[in-house]
PDB file of C-alpha atoms in Angstrom:
ATOM      1  CA  UNK A   1       0.003  -0.002   0.001  1.00 91.00           C
ATOM      2  CA  UNK A   2       1.533   3.277  -1.174  1.00 95.00           C
ATOM      3  CA  UNK A   3       1.265   6.214   1.195  1.00 97.00           C
ATOM      4  CA  UNK A   4       2.432   9.756   0.464  1.00 97.00           C
ATOM      5  CA  UNK A   5       3.152  12.401   3.085  1.00 96.00           C
ATOM      6  CA  UNK A   6       3.743  16.007   2.070  1.00 96.00           C
ATOM      7  CA  UNK A   7       5.487  18.680   4.088  1.00 95.00           C
ATOM      8  CA  UNK A   8       6.744  22.225   3.635  1.00 96.00           C
ATOM      9  CA  UNK A   9       3.601  24.208   3.002  1.00 95.00           C
ATOM     10  CA  UNK A  10       2.798  27.441   4.768  1.00 97.00           C
ATOM     11  CA  UNK A  11       2.352  31.166   4.480  1.00 98.00           C
ATOM     12  CA  UNK A  12       4.780  33.214   2.425  1.00 98.00           C
ATOM     13  CA  UNK A  13       4.861  36.706   0.989  1.00 98.00           C
ATOM     14  CA  UNK A  14       4.639  37.292  -2.734  1.00 98.00           C
ATOM     15  CA  UNK A  15       8.060  36.993  -4.295  1.00 98.00           C
ATOM     16  CA  UNK A  16       9.193  34.511  -1.695  1.00 98.00           C
ATOM     17  CA  UNK A  17      10.103  30.833  -1.920  1.00 98.00           C
ATOM     18  CA  UNK A  18       8.968  27.551  -0.456  1.00 98.00           C
ATOM     19  CA  UNK A  19      10.053  23.961  -0.910  1.00 98.00           C
ATOM     20  CA  UNK A  20       7.579  21.105  -0.657  1.00 98.00           C
ATOM     21  CA  UNK A  21       8.649  17.535   0.013  1.00 98.00           C
ATOM     22  CA  UNK A  22       6.726  14.297  -0.387  1.00 98.00           C
ATOM     23  CA  UNK A  23       7.889  10.953   0.931  1.00 98.00           C
ATOM     24  CA  UNK A  24       6.499   7.687  -0.366  1.00 97.00           C
ATOM     25  CA  UNK A  25       6.248   4.616   1.839  1.00 96.00           C
ATOM     26  CA  UNK A  26       5.275   1.264   0.411  1.00 94.00           C
ATOM     27  CA  UNK A  27       5.705   0.340  -3.208  1.00 93.00           C
ATOM     28  CA  UNK A  28       8.861   1.019  -5.231  1.00 95.00           C
ATOM     29  CA  UNK A  29       9.263   4.760  -5.621  1.00 96.00           C
ATOM     30  CA  UNK A  30      11.956   4.614  -8.291  1.00 97.00           C
ATOM     31  CA  UNK A  31       9.544   2.761 -10.591  1.00 96.00           C
ATOM     32  CA  UNK A  32       6.903   5.494 -10.300  1.00 96.00           C
ATOM     33  CA  UNK A  33       6.403   8.790 -11.999  1.00 97.00           C
ATOM     34  CA  UNK A  34       5.781  11.569  -9.495  1.00 98.00           C
ATOM     35  CA  UNK A  35       3.926  14.829  -9.710  1.00 98.00           C
ATOM     36  CA  UNK A  36       2.565  17.831  -7.900  1.00 98.00           C
ATOM     37  CA  UNK A  37      -0.956  19.042  -8.495  1.00 98.00           C
ATOM     38  CA  UNK A  38      -2.730  21.952  -6.894  1.00 98.00           C
ATOM     39  CA  UNK A  39      -6.295  23.020  -6.293  1.00 97.00           C
ATOM     40  CA  UNK A  40      -6.919  26.726  -5.802  1.00 96.00           C
ATOM     41  CA  UNK A  41     -10.034  27.779  -3.887  1.00 91.00           C
ATOM     42  CA  UNK A  42     -13.131  27.182  -5.993  1.00 94.00           C
ATOM     43  CA  UNK A  43     -11.164  25.788  -8.922  1.00 96.00           C
ATOM     44  CA  UNK A  44     -10.293  22.408 -10.360  1.00 96.00           C
ATOM     45  CA  UNK A  45      -7.171  20.457  -9.588  1.00 96.00           C
ATOM     46  CA  UNK A  46      -4.370  21.146 -12.057  1.00 97.00           C
ATOM     47  CA  UNK A  47      -0.926  19.792 -12.830  1.00 97.00           C
ATOM     48  CA  UNK A  48       1.912  21.868 -11.431  1.00 98.00           C
ATOM     49  CA  UNK A  49       4.905  19.667 -12.258  1.00 98.00           C
ATOM     50  CA  UNK A  50       5.670  16.072 -13.080  1.00 97.00           C
ATOM     51  CA  UNK A  51       8.845  14.033 -13.176  1.00 98.00           C
ATOM     52  CA  UNK A  52       9.266  10.696 -14.906  1.00 97.00           C
ATOM     53  CA  UNK A  53      11.462   7.833 -13.757  1.00 97.00           C
ATOM     54  CA  UNK A  54      14.239   8.983 -16.100  1.00 95.00           C
ATOM     55  CA  UNK A  55      14.148  12.512 -14.714  1.00 96.00           C
ATOM     56  CA  UNK A  56      12.239  14.165 -17.567  1.00 97.00           C
ATOM     57  CA  UNK A  57      10.062  16.964 -16.250  1.00 98.00           C
ATOM     58  CA  UNK A  58       6.832  18.653 -17.267  1.00 97.00           C
ATOM     59  CA  UNK A  59       5.502  21.947 -15.922  1.00 98.00           C
ATOM     60  CA  UNK A  60       2.233  23.787 -16.018  1.00 97.00           C
ATOM     61  CA  UNK A  61       2.324  26.973 -18.062  1.00 97.00           C
ATOM     62  CA  UNK A  62       1.724  29.235 -15.071  1.00 97.00           C
ATOM     63  CA  UNK A  63       4.707  27.930 -13.098  1.00 98.00           C
ATOM     64  CA  UNK A  64       7.290  27.191 -15.797  1.00 98.00           C
ATOM     65  CA  UNK A  65      10.507  29.033 -15.040  1.00 98.00           C
ATOM     66  CA  UNK A  66       9.584  29.619 -11.400  1.00 98.00           C
ATOM     67  CA  UNK A  67       9.064  26.106 -10.019  1.00 98.00           C
ATOM     68  CA  UNK A  68      11.402  23.121 -10.181  1.00 98.00           C
ATOM     69  CA  UNK A  69      10.622  19.527  -9.356  1.00 98.00           C
ATOM     70  CA  UNK A  70      13.222  16.896  -8.545  1.00 98.00           C
ATOM     71  CA  UNK A  71      13.388  13.461  -7.028  1.00 98.00           C
ATOM     72  CA  UNK A  72      15.714  11.483  -4.789  1.00 98.00           C
ATOM     73  CA  UNK A  73      15.100   7.784  -5.306  1.00 98.00           C
ATOM     74  CA  UNK A  74      17.340   6.817  -2.390  1.00 97.00           C
ATOM     75  CA  UNK A  75      15.070   8.840  -0.064  1.00 98.00           C
ATOM     76  CA  UNK A  76      11.802   7.921  -1.824  1.00 98.00           C
ATOM     77  CA  UNK A  77      11.134  11.650  -2.043  1.00 98.00           C
ATOM     78  CA  UNK A  78       9.935  14.140  -4.614  1.00 98.00           C
ATOM     79  CA  UNK A  79      10.464  17.862  -4.178  1.00 98.00           C
ATOM     80  CA  UNK A  80       8.893  21.039  -5.478  1.00 98.00           C
ATOM     81  CA  UNK A  81      11.021  24.163  -5.240  1.00 98.00           C
ATOM     82  CA  UNK A  82       8.783  27.213  -5.668  1.00 98.00           C
ATOM     83  CA  UNK A  83      10.373  30.594  -6.352  1.00 98.00           C
ATOM     84  CA  UNK A  84       8.953  34.028  -7.161  1.00 98.00           C
ATOM     85  CA  UNK A  85       5.653  33.015  -5.641  1.00 98.00           C
ATOM     86  CA  UNK A  86       2.538  34.892  -6.665  1.00 98.00           C
ATOM     87  CA  UNK A  87      -0.779  35.365  -4.909  1.00 97.00           C
ATOM     88  CA  UNK A  88      -2.389  33.176  -7.563  1.00 97.00           C
ATOM     89  CA  UNK A  89      -0.153  30.272  -6.484  1.00 98.00           C
ATOM     90  CA  UNK A  90      -2.298  30.009  -3.343  1.00 98.00           C
ATOM     91  CA  UNK A  91      -3.756  26.500  -3.296  1.00 98.00           C
ATOM     92  CA  UNK A  92      -3.704  23.122  -1.659  1.00 98.00           C
ATOM     93  CA  UNK A  93      -0.796  21.221  -3.187  1.00 98.00           C
ATOM     94  CA  UNK A  94      -1.058  17.458  -3.612  1.00 98.00           C
ATOM     95  CA  UNK A  95       1.708  14.960  -4.173  1.00 98.00           C
ATOM     96  CA  UNK A  96       1.020  12.122  -6.571  1.00 97.00           C
ATOM     97  CA  UNK A  97       2.817   9.013  -7.719  1.00 97.00           C
ATOM     98  CA  UNK A  98       1.686   6.713 -10.512  1.00 94.00           C
ATOM     99  CA  UNK A  99       2.863   3.992 -12.847  1.00 92.00           C
ATOM    100  CA  UNK A 100       5.704   5.226 -14.996  1.00 92.00           C
ATOM    101  CA  UNK A 101       3.902   5.941 -18.267  1.00 89.00           C
ATOM    102  CA  UNK A 102       0.487   7.177 -17.182  1.00 90.00           C
ATOM    103  CA  UNK A 103      -0.355  10.529 -18.710  1.00 90.00           C
ATOM    104  CA  UNK A 104      -0.310  13.602 -16.466  1.00 91.00           C
ATOM    105  CA  UNK A 105      -3.777  14.524 -17.685  1.00 88.00           C
ATOM    106  CA  UNK A 106      -5.216  11.547 -15.788  1.00 89.00           C
ATOM    107  CA  UNK A 107      -5.901  11.880 -12.079  1.00 88.00           C
ATOM    108  CA  UNK A 108      -4.448   8.441 -11.433  1.00 90.00           C
ATOM    109  CA  UNK A 109      -2.328   6.702  -8.836  1.00 94.00           C
ATOM    110  CA  UNK A 110      -1.753   7.512  -5.181  1.00 96.00           C
ATOM    111  CA  UNK A 111      -2.290  10.895  -3.525  1.00 97.00           C
ATOM    112  CA  UNK A 112      -1.054  12.675  -0.461  1.00 97.00           C
ATOM    113  CA  UNK A 113      -3.368  14.462   1.915  1.00 96.00           C
ATOM    114  CA  UNK A 114      -2.424  17.872   0.571  1.00 97.00           C
ATOM    115  CA  UNK A 115      -0.549  20.799   2.050  1.00 97.00           C
ATOM    116  CA  UNK A 116      -1.741  24.393   2.048  1.00 98.00           C
ATOM    117  CA  UNK A 117       0.371  27.072   0.397  1.00 98.00           C
ATOM    118  CA  UNK A 118      -0.817  30.637   0.947  1.00 98.00           C
ATOM    119  CA  UNK A 119       0.872  33.570  -0.739  1.00 98.00           C
ATOM    120  CA  UNK A 120       0.111  36.983   0.701  1.00 97.00           C
ATOM    121  CA  UNK A 121       0.660  40.437  -0.719  1.00 94.00           C
TER     122      UNK A 121
END
């Protein structure tokens, strides 16, 4: 049974930075693709960043150039480094892992409980 636990959310001023972490227990992390999704208040869940087993990354248009995702297979952990944060980045951020080739457009696989990121002016 795969379980995902996120950490690192919080309150930050616009222009600031935060780093989210997500640790997987159970399963074989290195065999999974990993991703971060977010759900702003009153809006649908959207892909923020994804990383495949070979390290290839994908980013949502609104975060490209500001956010970076990475993984450490030895620590069963995926990270999301968020820089130049904007008020519109405020959302609950969810960690996700899935079989290696499942498309990011599918809400598939295992999910963390979510961590709140709030960006203030």
